[in-house]
Coordinates of C-alpha atoms in Angstrom, one line a residue:
X1 CA 36.5 71.0 -175.0
X2 CA 37.2 71.1 -178.8
X3 CA 40.5 70.2 -180.3
X4 CA 42.2 71.2 -183.5
X5 CA 45.2 69.0 -184.5
X6 CA 47.3 70.3 -187.4
X7 CA 49.6 68.0 -189.3
X8 CA 52.7 69.8 -190.3
X9 CA 53.9 68.7 -193.8
X10 CA 57.1 66.7 -193.9
X11 CA 60.2 68.9 -194.2
X12 CA 61.6 69.1 -197.7
X13 CA 65.3 69.1 -198.0
X14 CA 66.2 72.6 -199.3
X15 CA 67.7 73.4 -202.6
X16 CA 70.6 75.9 -202.6
X17 CA 69.2 79.4 -202.1
X18 CA 65.8 78.3 -200.8
X19 CA 64.5 79.4 -197.4
X20 CA 62.6 77.6 -194.6
X21 CA 59.8 80.2 -194.8
X22 CA 59.1 79.4 -198.4
X23 CA 58.0 75.9 -197.5
X24 CA 55.3 77.0 -195.1
X25 CA 53.1 78.5 -197.8
X26 CA 50.1 76.6 -198.9
X27 CA 47.6 74.4 -196.9
X28 CA 47.6 72.3 -193.8
X29 CA 45.9 69.1 -193.1
X30 CA 43.8 69.2 -190.0
X31 CA 41.6 67.2 -187.7
X32 CA 39.0 68.4 -185.3
X33 CA 37.6 66.5 -182.3
X34 CA 35.2 67.2 -179.5
X35 CA 36.8 64.8 -177.0
X36 CA 40.3 64.4 -178.4
X37 CA 39.6 60.7 -179.3
X38 CA 37.1 60.6 -182.1
X39 CA 37.4 62.5 -185.4
X40 CA 34.7 65.1 -185.8
X41 CA 35.9 66.6 -189.1
X42 CA 39.0 66.7 -191.2
X43 CA 40.3 68.6 -194.2
X44 CA 43.0 70.7 -195.7
X45 CA 43.0 74.5 -196.0
X46 CA 45.0 77.7 -195.7
X47 CA 46.1 78.7 -192.2
X48 CA 43.6 81.6 -192.0
X49 CA 40.7 79.2 -192.7
X50 CA 41.5 76.6 -190.1
X51 CA 38.6 75.9 -187.7
X52 CA 38.6 77.5 -184.2
X53 CA 39.1 75.3 -181.2
X54 CA 39.8 75.5 -177.5
X55 CA 43.1 73.5 -177.8
X56 CA 45.4 73.6 -180.8
X57 CA 48.1 70.9 -181.3
X58 CA 50.6 70.5 -184.2
X59 CA 52.0 67.1 -185.1
X60 CA 55.4 66.6 -186.6
X61 CA 56.1 63.8 -189.1
X62 CA 58.3 60.9 -188.1
X63 CA 61.0 61.8 -190.6
X64 CA 61.4 65.3 -189.1
X65 CA 62.4 64.2 -185.5
X66 CA 65.7 62.8 -184.4
X67 CA 66.1 60.9 -181.2
X68 CA 69.0 60.9 -178.7
X69 CA 69.3 59.5 -175.2
X70 CA 72.0 61.3 -173.2
X71 CA 72.3 61.8 -169.5
X72 CA 70.5 65.0 -168.7
X73 CA 73.1 67.6 -167.5
X74 CA 72.6 69.2 -164.1
X75 CA 72.3 72.9 -165.2
X76 CA 69.9 75.8 -164.5
X77 CA 67.0 76.2 -166.9
X78 CA 68.7 79.3 -168.5
X79 CA 71.8 77.2 -169.4
X80 CA 70.3 73.8 -170.0
X81 CA 70.1 74.1 -173.8
X82 CA 73.8 75.1 -173.9
X83 CA 74.6 72.1 -171.7
X84 CA 72.6 69.8 -174.1
X85 CA 74.6 71.2 -177.1
X86 CA 77.8 70.2 -175.3
X87 CA 76.5 66.7 -174.7
X88 CA 75.0 66.1 -178.2
X89 CA 77.3 68.1 -180.4
X90 CA 79.2 65.1 -181.7
X91 CA 76.0 63.2 -182.5
X92 CA 74.3 65.9 -184.5
X93 CA 74.3 66.0 -188.3
X94 CA 73.8 69.7 -188.5
X95 CA 75.0 72.9 -186.7
X96 CA 73.7 73.0 -183.1
X97 CA 72.4 76.5 -183.6
X98 CA 70.2 75.2 -186.4
X99 CA 68.6 72.5 -184.3
X100 CA 65.8 72.7 -181.7
X101 CA 65.9 70.4 -178.6
X102 CA 63.0 69.1 -176.5
X103 CA 63.2 67.0 -173.4
X104 CA 61.0 64.0 -172.5
X105 CA 58.1 64.7 -170.1
X106 CA 59.7 62.7 -167.3
X107 CA 63.2 64.2 -167.7
X108 CA 65.3 64.3 -164.5
X109 CA 68.7 65.9 -164.1
X110 CA 71.5 63.3 -163.8
X111 CA 69.4 60.5 -165.4
X112 CA 69.3 59.2 -169.0
X113 CA 66.5 60.8 -170.9
X114 CA 65.1 61.1 -174.4
X115 CA 65.8 64.3 -176.3
X116 CA 63.9 65.1 -179.5
X117 CA 65.8 67.1 -182.1
X118 CA 64.0 69.1 -184.9
X119 CA 65.2 71.6 -187.4
X120 CA 64.7 74.9 -185.6
X121 CA 64.2 77.2 -188.5
X122 CA 61.6 74.9 -190.2
X123 CA 59.5 74.5 -187.1
X124 CA 59.7 78.2 -186.1
X125 CA 58.6 79.2 -189.6
X126 CA 55.5 77.0 -189.4
X127 CA 54.6 78.3 -185.9
X128 CA 55.0 81.9 -187.1
X129 CA 52.9 81.3 -190.2
X130 CA 50.1 79.8 -188.1
X131 CA 50.3 82.5 -185.5
X132 CA 50.2 85.2 -188.1
X133 CA 46.9 83.7 -189.3
X134 CA 45.5 83.8 -185.7
X135 CA 46.2 80.2 -184.9
X136 CA 48.2 79.9 -181.6
X137 CA 49.7 76.4 -181.3
X138 CA 49.9 75.4 -177.6
X139 CA 51.8 72.1 -178.1
X140 CA 53.9 70.5 -180.8
X141 CA 54.1 66.7 -180.6
X142 CA 55.9 64.0 -182.5
X143 CA 54.0 61.3 -184.5
X144 CA 56.0 58.6 -182.7
X145 CA 58.1 58.5 -179.6
X146 CA 60.2 56.0 -177.7
X147 CA 58.1 53.8 -175.4
X148 CA 58.1 50.5 -173.6
X149 CA 55.4 49.1 -175.9
X150 CA 56.9 48.2 -179.4
X151 CA 54.9 49.6 -182.3
X152 CA 55.3 49.5 -186.0
X153 CA 53.4 51.7 -188.4
X154 CA 53.4 51.4 -192.2
X155 CA 52.6 54.5 -194.4
X156 CA 53.1 55.9 -197.8
X157 CA 55.0 59.2 -198.4
X158 CA 53.0 62.1 -199.7
X159 CA 52.7 62.0 -203.5
X160 CA 53.9 58.4 -203.7
X161 CA 52.2 55.9 -206.1
X162 CA 49.8 53.5 -204.7
X163 CA 52.0 50.5 -205.7
X164 CA 55.1 52.1 -204.2
X165 CA 56.8 50.2 -201.3
X166 CA 55.6 51.8 -198.0
X167 CA 57.7 53.2 -195.2
X168 CA 57.9 51.6 -191.7
X169 CA 58.2 53.6 -188.5
X170 CA 59.3 51.5 -185.6
X171 CA 59.3 52.6 -182.0
X172 CA 60.2 50.8 -178.8
X173 CA 62.2 51.4 -175.6
X174 CA 65.4 51.7 -177.8
X175 CA 64.2 54.6 -179.8
X176 CA 62.4 55.5 -183.1
X177 CA 63.5 54.5 -186.6
X178 CA 62.0 55.0 -190.1
X179 CA 63.0 52.6 -192.9
X180 CA 62.0 51.8 -196.4
X181 CA 60.6 48.2 -196.8
X182 CA 62.3 48.0 -200.1
X183 CA 65.7 48.0 -198.5
X184 CA 67.5 45.0 -196.9
X185 CA 67.8 46.6 -193.4
X186 CA 64.0 46.4 -192.7
X187 CA 64.0 42.7 -193.8
X188 CA 67.0 42.0 -191.6
X189 CA 65.4 43.5 -188.6
X190 CA 62.0 41.9 -189.2
X191 CA 62.6 38.8 -187.0
X192 CA 63.5 40.7 -183.9
X193 CA 60.5 43.1 -184.4
X194 CA 57.9 40.4 -184.8
X195 CA 57.1 39.9 -181.1
X196 CA 53.8 39.0 -179.6
X197 CA 53.6 42.3 -177.8
X198 CA 54.2 44.4 -181.0
X199 CA 51.3 46.5 -182.2
X200 CA 51.2 46.8 -186.0
X201 CA 49.2 49.4 -187.8
X202 CA 49.1 50.8 -191.3
X203 CA 47.4 53.6 -193.3
X204 CA 44.6 52.3 -195.7
X205 CA 46.9 52.8 -198.7
X206 CA 49.8 50.8 -197.1
X207 CA 47.7 48.1 -195.4
X208 CA 47.9 45.5 -198.2
X209 CA 51.6 45.8 -198.7
X210 CA 52.2 45.7 -194.9
X211 CA 50.2 42.5 -194.5
X212 CA 52.1 40.9 -197.3
X213 CA 55.4 41.9 -195.9
X214 CA 54.5 40.8 -192.3
X215 CA 52.5 37.8 -193.2
X216 CA 49.9 38.7 -190.7
X217 CA 47.0 41.2 -190.5
X218 CA 47.5 44.8 -189.3
X219 CA 45.2 47.4 -187.8
X220 CA 44.2 50.0 -190.3
X221 CA 44.6 53.5 -188.9
X222 CA 44.1 56.7 -190.9
X223 CA 46.4 59.7 -190.7
X224 CA 43.7 61.6 -188.9
X225 CA 43.3 58.9 -186.2
X226 CA 47.0 58.7 -185.8
X227 CA 47.3 62.5 -185.4
X228 CA 44.7 62.4 -182.7
X229 CA 46.6 59.6 -180.9
X230 CA 49.8 61.7 -181.1
X231 CA 48.0 64.8 -179.7
X232 CA 47.1 62.8 -176.6
X233 CA 50.7 62.2 -175.7
X234 CA 52.5 64.0 -172.9
X235 CA 55.2 65.3 -175.3
X236 CA 55.6 68.9 -176.1
X237 CA 58.3 70.1 -178.4
X238 CA 57.6 73.8 -177.6
X239 CA 60.5 74.2 -175.2
X240 CA 63.5 76.6 -174.8
X241 CA 63.5 79.2 -177.6
X242 CA 60.1 78.0 -179.0
X243 CA 58.2 77.9 -175.7
X244 CA 54.9 79.7 -176.0
X245 CA 54.9 83.2 -174.5
X246 CA 51.5 83.9 -173.0
X247 CA 50.8 87.5 -172.4
X248 CA 47.6 89.4 -171.8
X249 CA 44.6 87.8 -173.3
X250 CA 46.7 84.7 -174.2
X251 CA 47.5 84.1 -170.6
X252 CA 43.8 84.4 -169.7
X253 CA 42.9 82.1 -172.6
X254 CA 45.5 79.6 -171.5
X255 CA 44.2 79.7 -167.9
X256 CA 40.6 79.3 -169.1
X257 CA 41.6 76.3 -171.2
X258 CA 43.4 74.8 -168.2
X259 CA 40.4 75.3 -165.9
X260 CA 38.1 73.7 -168.5
X261 CA 40.4 70.7 -169.0
X262 CA 39.7 67.2 -167.7
X263 CA 42.0 67.6 -164.7
X264 CA 39.8 70.4 -163.3
X265 CA 36.5 68.6 -163.9
X266 CA 36.1 67.5 -160.3
X267 CA 36.7 71.1 -159.1
X268 CA 34.2 72.5 -161.6
X269 CA 31.6 69.9 -160.6
X270 CA 32.2 70.7 -156.9
X271 CA 31.9 74.5 -157.5
X272 CA 28.7 74.0 -159.5
X273 CA 27.2 71.8 -156.7
X274 CA 28.2 74.4 -154.1
X275 CA 26.6 77.2 -156.1
X276 CA 23.4 75.2 -156.5
X277 CA 23.3 74.4 -152.8
X278 CA 24.0 78.0 -152.0
X279 CA 21.2 79.3 -154.3
X280 CA 18.7 76.7 -152.9
X281 CA 19.7 77.7 -149.4
X282 CA 19.2 81.4 -150.1
X283 CA 15.8 80.8 -151.6
X284 CA 14.8 78.6 -148.6
X285 CA 16.0 81.2 -146.2
X286 CA 14.1 84.0 -148.1
X287 CA 11.0 81.9 -148.1
X288 CA 11.2 81.4 -144.3
X289 CA 11.7 85.1 -143.8
X290 CA 8.7 85.9 -146.0
X291 CA 6.6 83.4 -144.0
X292 CA 7.8 85.0 -140.7
X293 CA 7.0 88.5 -141.9
X294 CA 3.6 87.4 -143.1
X295 CA 2.8 85.8 -139.7
X296 CA 3.8 88.9 -137.9
X297 CA 1.6 91.1 -140.1
X298 CA -1.3 88.7 -139.6
X299 CA -0.7 88.8 -135.8
X300 CA -0.8 92.6 -135.9
X301 CA -4.1 92.5 -137.9
X302 CA -5.6 90.0 -135.5
X303 CA -4.5 92.2 -132.5
X304 CA -6.1 95.3 -134.1
X305 CA -9.4 93.5 -134.8
X306 CA -9.5 92.0 -131.4
X307 CA -8.7 95.3 -129.6
X308 CA -10.8 97.5 -131.9
X309 CA -13.6 95.4 -133.3
X310 CA -15.1 98.5 -134.9
X311 CA -12.3 98.6 -137.5
X312 CA -13.5 96.6 -140.5
X313 CA -11.0 97.4 -143.2
X314 CA -7.3 97.0 -142.3
X315 CA -4.9 98.8 -144.5
X316 CA -2.0 99.7 -142.1
X317 CA -2.4 97.9 -138.8
X318 CA 0.2 99.8 -136.8
X319 CA -1.0 103.2 -137.9
X320 CA -4.7 102.3 -137.4
X321 CA -3.9 100.8 -134.0
X322 CA -2.1 104.1 -133.0
X323 CA -5.1 106.2 -134.2
X324 CA -7.7 104.1 -132.4
X325 CA -5.7 104.0 -129.2
X326 CA -5.3 107.8 -129.3
X327 CA -9.0 108.2 -129.7
X328 CA -9.7 105.9 -126.8
X329 CA -7.2 107.9 -124.7
X330 CA -8.7 111.2 -125.6
X331 CA -12.2 110.0 -124.8
X332 CA -11.0 108.8 -121.4
X333 CA -9.4 112.2 -120.7
X334 CA -5.8 110.9 -120.5
X335 CA -3.0 112.9 -121.9
X336 CA -0.6 111.4 -124.4
X337 CA 3.1 111.7 -124.6
X338 CA 2.8 114.4 -127.3
X339 CA 0.0 116.3 -125.6
X340 CA 0.5 119.8 -124.0
X341 CA 0.4 118.4 -120.5
X342 CA 3.2 116.0 -121.1
X343 CA 5.4 118.6 -122.9
X344 CA 4.9 121.1 -120.1
X345 CA 5.8 118.6 -117.4
X346 CA 8.9 117.5 -119.2
X347 CA 10.0 121.2 -119.8
X348 CA 9.3 122.1 -116.2
X349 CA 11.4 119.2 -114.9
X350 CA 14.4 120.2 -116.9
X351 CA 14.0 124.0 -116.5
X352 CA 17.2 125.9 -115.4
X353 CA 17.0 127.0 -111.8
X354 CA 18.3 130.5 -112.4
X355 CA 15.8 131.2 -115.2
X356 CA 12.4 132.7 -114.8
X357 CA 9.1 131.8 -116.5
X358 CA 9.0 131.7 -120.3
X359 CA 7.8 135.0 -121.8
X360 CA 5.7 133.1 -124.4
X361 CA 4.5 129.6 -125.2
X362 CA 3.3 128.0 -128.4
X363 CA 1.9 124.5 -128.9
X364 CA 1.0 122.9 -132.2
X365 CA 1.0 119.3 -133.4
X366 CA 2.9 117.8 -130.5
X367 CA 5.5 120.6 -130.4
X368 CA 6.0 123.0 -127.6
X369 CA 8.1 126.1 -128.2
X370 CA 8.9 129.0 -125.9
X371 CA 11.0 132.1 -125.9
X372 CA 14.5 131.8 -124.4
X373 CA 16.2 135.0 -125.4
X374 CA 17.9 135.3 -122.0
X375 CA 19.4 131.8 -122.0
X376 CA 23.0 131.3 -122.5
X377 CA 24.5 128.4 -124.6
X378 CA 25.3 126.4 -121.4
X379 CA 21.6 126.8 -120.3
X380 CA 20.3 125.5 -123.6
X381 CA 22.8 122.6 -123.6
X382 CA 22.0 121.5 -120.0
X383 CA 18.3 121.8 -120.8
X384 CA 18.7 119.7 -123.9
X385 CA 20.8 117.0 -122.2
X386 CA 18.2 116.5 -119.4
X387 CA 15.3 116.1 -121.9
X388 CA 17.2 113.9 -124.4
X389 CA 17.9 111.5 -121.6
X390 CA 14.1 111.0 -121.4
X391 CA 13.7 110.5 -125.1
X392 CA 12.7 114.0 -126.0
X393 CA 13.9 116.1 -128.9
X394 CA 15.2 119.6 -128.2
X395 CA 15.9 122.2 -130.9
X396 CA 17.1 125.8 -130.3
X397 CA 17.1 128.6 -133.0
X398 CA 16.4 132.3 -133.2
X399 CA 16.0 132.7 -129.4
X400 CA 13.4 130.0 -129.1
X401 CA 13.6 126.4 -127.8
X402 CA 11.3 123.7 -129.2
X403 CA 10.5 120.4 -127.3
X404 CA 8.9 117.5 -129.1
X405 CA 8.7 113.7 -129.0
X406 CA 10.3 111.8 -131.9
X407 CA 7.8 110.2 -134.2
X408 CA 8.9 106.6 -133.5
X409 CA 8.9 107.2 -129.7
X410 CA 5.5 108.9 -129.8
X411 CA 4.1 106.0 -131.9
X412 CA 5.5 103.4 -129.6
X413 CA 4.0 105.1 -126.5
X414 CA 0.6 106.0 -127.9

């Protein structure tokens, strides 16, 4: 499954009169991956030129996400956002209607939970611009999020000089904070951050300054690698008003991506194995049936040759057996089921008691017909029922009744 991770540019603080949509124009940095862990390709291009992928994830910069930890109100889903506004209203720096809220993956009603807060108009404008270009973002994730494992990442803002002091994003169980190293706050908090369990990382441009500030080496992580790491998180900021609305082909595409995901791999393997076993079983059964049919045909050929040694070329064993048996019967002076004697005997046995002899008879090719102009419909029906019980065929039309032996019955008795 292929992945496309789009790095949303950091939100610029608007000048008076500017609009959020104006900032979405331009290019997006992106990363592609075949497994979601290693970088396959990266670059920057306009939304319409972004590569196609099975899964599309957008990553929000650290400076664009605020973090709060209230007790999640017990409210129905349709009223949960309004309940969150009532809980967080005093802690927000902007109007609640202008903010977008997203709950942590493990949020439970009545329990403390992390809530990510993003500028709603800015994020909605980016999603709309990408969707207009045919890029449907399934998930939006933060670059950093609160977690039990303390982490510190050093990076340089876009457009900053190489010798400019880097920024530090710190995340632990207490939340996420982004500070400038040039200020005194970062230096004051440094002692409590330097723990043995802390994982330090830095972008290539900020690595030297970070090691000098820490006094220890740091792991170098590129922006592309960090974006892939963020895309693997369980967070999804597309909630409430910005939740994706799958309809029609989007719903089918989402279902297909879900079925092709890692969680469904055992099911896919099991279905594939079942299909292979089924195909192999069908082929084995078909082979056995072909062998059984071939054995029966060979048995019929052997029976024909043993019964009628004079037959040298066997083309249709049942038909040839019928013909040879009919010749033997004729040469022995015995009547067959379709001969005149058998037809007369059958007709005489079923003849109506109140009817006289037939005025005329005709025999041809195993069919006996006679005139029955004086017969009523009950006479014809009773005559036919008696003969059909013995395996004969009776037809009545134009004042004549025809008696014959069905082809399969005649062949089986010949």
